[in-house]
């Protein structure tokens, strides 16, 4: 399975991609996670990416393409992958097409997860993450037991989940990423899935799409 999960910020791409990767036995590749790991490790890549991420903007295409090209060349990704949050621009989609063509393979499907804007804002701004174990809570729907995580770790809001940055990320999505809908629809690889409701139900919707692909 070679799949891309696309969608606005907080559509649930990360949650769904992680689960699909495990179930289909392919790596879950998230450019957002790769950037956050680089920031935490204080690498050059992290320094380059940080300002863009915290402002709700996209990391430049050349930087992003560099990390994806390296990751897709690794042995585990040669047999398949679920890409999460990449591509986010038309040049990135073209770059991905070139990488795959050089490996003589193609994408099976691009799943666009759709969620109304008001819900995206509620999802993102209510999200809290444990600094110690990485567990994700939501102050309304999945609240932590107290002021801290179950493991005792402190809960923080991702800097890019503040209301102002979430609005900026949504605007970035509309202008730079939404054109991919037409791009992949013209290629015949786009499937649109309703991302509202229970995550298990959203998962089942995506699995039905995967099962419809020629695996
Ligand atoms: P995510 O966790 O996918 O929401 O990504 C968090 C942030 O990382 C985004 O808001 C961007 O600033 C940056 N980022 C992640 N993936 C990409 C990408 N494909 N192109 C450019 N920037 C990205």
Short mmCIF file of N, CA and C in Angstrom, two decimals, residues 91-152:
data_model
loop_
_atom_site.label_atom_id
_atom_site.label_comp_id
_atom_site.label_asym_id
_atom_site.label_seq_id
_atom_site.Cartn_x
_atom_site.Cartn_y
_atom_site.Cartn_z
N UNK A 91 4.15 21.62 -5.99
CA UNK A 91 5.53 21.19 -6.27
C UNK A 91 5.94 19.95 -5.46
N UNK A 92 5.47 19.84 -4.20
CA UNK A 92 5.79 18.63 -3.42
C UNK A 92 5.14 17.40 -4.06
N UNK A 93 3.92 17.55 -4.55
CA UNK A 93 3.25 16.40 -5.18
C UNK A 93 4.01 15.99 -6.44
N UNK A 94 4.48 16.99 -7.18
CA UNK A 94 5.26 16.67 -8.39
C UNK A 94 6.56 15.97 -8.00
N UNK A 95 7.20 16.48 -6.94
CA UNK A 95 8.46 15.87 -6.46
C UNK A 95 8.23 14.42 -6.04
N UNK A 96 7.11 14.19 -5.33
CA UNK A 96 6.80 12.82 -4.90
C UNK A 96 6.61 11.92 -6.12
N UNK A 97 5.89 12.44 -7.12
CA UNK A 97 5.67 11.67 -8.34
C UNK A 97 7.00 11.27 -8.98
N UNK A 98 7.95 12.19 -8.96
CA UNK A 98 9.26 11.88 -9.57
C UNK A 98 10.01 10.81 -8.76
N UNK A 99 9.97 10.93 -7.43
CA UNK A 99 10.66 9.93 -6.59
C UNK A 99 10.08 8.54 -6.88
N UNK A 100 8.74 8.47 -6.91
CA UNK A 100 8.10 7.17 -7.10
C UNK A 100 8.37 6.63 -8.51
N UNK A 101 8.36 7.53 -9.50
CA UNK A 101 8.64 7.08 -10.87
C UNK A 101 10.06 6.51 -10.95
N UNK A 102 11.00 7.14 -10.21
CA UNK A 102 12.39 6.64 -10.25
C UNK A 102 12.49 5.26 -9.60
N UNK A 103 11.51 4.93 -8.72
CA UNK A 103 11.49 3.59 -8.10
C UNK A 103 10.57 2.66 -8.89
N UNK A 104 9.99 3.19 -9.98
CA UNK A 104 9.10 2.41 -10.82
C UNK A 104 7.81 1.97 -10.11
N UNK A 105 7.32 2.83 -9.22
CA UNK A 105 6.08 2.51 -8.50
C UNK A 105 5.15 3.73 -8.56
N UNK A 106 3.91 3.52 -8.10
CA UNK A 106 2.92 4.61 -8.13
C UNK A 106 2.17 4.66 -6.81
N UNK A 107 1.51 5.79 -6.54
CA UNK A 107 0.62 5.88 -5.38
C UNK A 107 -0.62 5.02 -5.66
N UNK A 108 -1.11 4.33 -4.62
CA UNK A 108 -2.36 3.60 -4.78
C UNK A 108 -3.55 4.53 -4.58
N UNK A 109 -3.43 5.41 -3.58
CA UNK A 109 -4.58 6.26 -3.28
C UNK A 109 -4.18 7.49 -2.46
N UNK A 110 -4.91 8.58 -2.68
CA UNK A 110 -4.77 9.78 -1.86
C UNK A 110 -6.11 9.97 -1.16
N UNK A 111 -6.10 9.87 0.17
CA UNK A 111 -7.35 10.01 0.92
C UNK A 111 -7.41 11.42 1.50
N UNK A 112 -8.45 12.14 1.13
CA UNK A 112 -8.65 13.49 1.68
C UNK A 112 -9.67 13.38 2.80
N UNK A 113 -9.25 13.71 4.03
CA UNK A 113 -10.16 13.65 5.18
C UNK A 113 -10.78 15.03 5.36
N UNK A 114 -12.11 15.07 5.25
CA UNK A 114 -12.80 16.37 5.33
C UNK A 114 -13.51 16.56 6.67
N UNK A 115 -13.31 17.76 7.26
CA UNK A 115 -13.95 18.11 8.53
C UNK A 115 -14.31 19.61 8.45
N UNK A 116 -15.53 20.00 8.91
CA UNK A 116 -15.88 21.42 8.84
C UNK A 116 -14.94 22.29 9.68
N UNK A 117 -14.77 23.52 9.22
CA UNK A 117 -13.77 24.41 9.83
C UNK A 117 -13.99 24.67 11.33
N UNK A 118 -15.25 24.87 11.77
CA UNK A 118 -15.48 25.17 13.20
C UNK A 118 -15.00 24.02 14.05
N UNK A 119 -15.21 22.79 13.54
CA UNK A 119 -14.78 21.64 14.34
C UNK A 119 -13.26 21.53 14.37
N UNK A 120 -12.61 21.88 13.27
CA UNK A 120 -11.14 21.83 13.23
C UNK A 120 -10.56 22.76 14.30
N UNK A 121 -11.17 23.94 14.44
CA UNK A 121 -10.66 24.92 15.41
C UNK A 121 -10.85 24.38 16.84
N UNK A 122 -12.02 23.79 17.10
CA UNK A 122 -12.26 23.23 18.45
C UNK A 122 -11.30 22.09 18.74
N UNK A 123 -11.06 21.25 17.73
CA UNK A 123 -10.16 20.09 17.93
C UNK A 123 -8.75 20.57 18.27
N UNK A 124 -8.26 21.53 17.48
CA UNK A 124 -6.85 21.93 17.64
C UNK A 124 -6.63 22.71 18.93
N UNK A 125 -7.51 23.68 19.21
CA UNK A 125 -7.23 24.55 20.35
C UNK A 125 -7.45 23.83 21.68
N UNK A 126 -8.22 22.72 21.68
CA UNK A 126 -8.45 21.97 22.92
C UNK A 126 -7.44 20.87 23.16
N UNK A 127 -6.53 20.67 22.22
CA UNK A 127 -5.59 19.55 22.33
C UNK A 127 -4.47 19.86 23.34
N UNK A 128 -4.16 18.88 24.20
CA UNK A 128 -3.05 19.02 25.16
C UNK A 128 -2.19 17.76 25.08
N UNK A 129 -0.89 17.95 25.14
CA UNK A 129 0.02 16.82 24.96
C UNK A 129 0.90 16.67 26.18
N UNK A 130 1.11 15.42 26.61
CA UNK A 130 1.98 15.16 27.76
C UNK A 130 3.43 15.30 27.31
N UNK A 131 4.16 16.13 28.05
CA UNK A 131 5.56 16.38 27.72
C UNK A 131 6.43 15.16 27.96
N UNK A 132 5.93 14.28 28.84
CA UNK A 132 6.74 13.11 29.22
C UNK A 132 6.50 11.91 28.32
N UNK A 133 5.20 11.52 28.13
CA UNK A 133 4.94 10.28 27.39
C UNK A 133 4.32 10.52 26.01
N UNK A 134 3.96 11.77 25.71
CA UNK A 134 3.44 12.07 24.38
C UNK A 134 1.95 11.81 24.22
N UNK A 135 1.30 11.37 25.30
CA UNK A 135 -0.15 11.09 25.21
C UNK A 135 -0.93 12.36 24.87
N UNK A 136 -1.95 12.20 24.03
CA UNK A 136 -2.72 13.36 23.58
C UNK A 136 -4.10 13.36 24.24
N UNK A 137 -4.47 14.49 24.85
CA UNK A 137 -5.80 14.65 25.45
C UNK A 137 -6.55 15.75 24.71
N UNK A 138 -7.86 15.83 24.98
CA UNK A 138 -8.62 16.99 24.52
C UNK A 138 -9.43 17.49 25.70
N UNK A 139 -9.36 18.79 25.97
CA UNK A 139 -9.97 19.30 27.20
C UNK A 139 -11.48 19.06 27.26
N UNK A 140 -12.17 18.95 26.13
CA UNK A 140 -13.61 18.69 26.15
C UNK A 140 -13.95 17.21 26.05
N UNK A 141 -13.31 16.52 25.07
CA UNK A 141 -13.76 15.17 24.73
C UNK A 141 -12.98 14.05 25.38
N UNK A 142 -11.77 14.35 25.80
CA UNK A 142 -10.93 13.28 26.35
C UNK A 142 -10.03 13.92 27.40
N UNK A 143 -10.68 14.48 28.47
CA UNK A 143 -9.91 15.30 29.40
C UNK A 143 -8.93 14.48 30.24
N UNK A 144 -7.83 15.09 30.64
CA UNK A 144 -6.87 14.41 31.51
C UNK A 144 -7.47 14.26 32.91
N UNK A 145 -6.91 13.36 33.73
CA UNK A 145 -7.48 13.13 35.06
C UNK A 145 -7.43 14.36 35.97
N UNK A 146 -6.47 15.22 35.79
CA UNK A 146 -6.38 16.44 36.62
C UNK A 146 -5.65 17.49 35.80
N UNK A 147 -4.66 18.14 36.44
CA UNK A 147 -3.90 19.14 35.69
C UNK A 147 -2.73 18.52 34.96
N UNK A 148 -2.46 17.23 35.28
CA UNK A 148 -1.32 16.56 34.65
C UNK A 148 -1.79 15.30 33.94
N UNK A 149 -0.86 14.66 33.25
CA UNK A 149 -1.15 13.40 32.56
C UNK A 149 -1.26 12.27 33.58
N UNK A 150 -1.86 11.17 33.14
CA UNK A 150 -1.94 9.97 33.99
C UNK A 150 -0.56 9.54 34.48
N UNK A 151 0.47 9.76 33.64
CA UNK A 151 1.84 9.33 34.00
C UNK A 151 2.53 10.35 34.89
N UNK A 152 1.85 11.48 35.17
CA UNK A 152 2.44 12.50 36.03
C UNK A 152 3.12 13.62 35.25
#
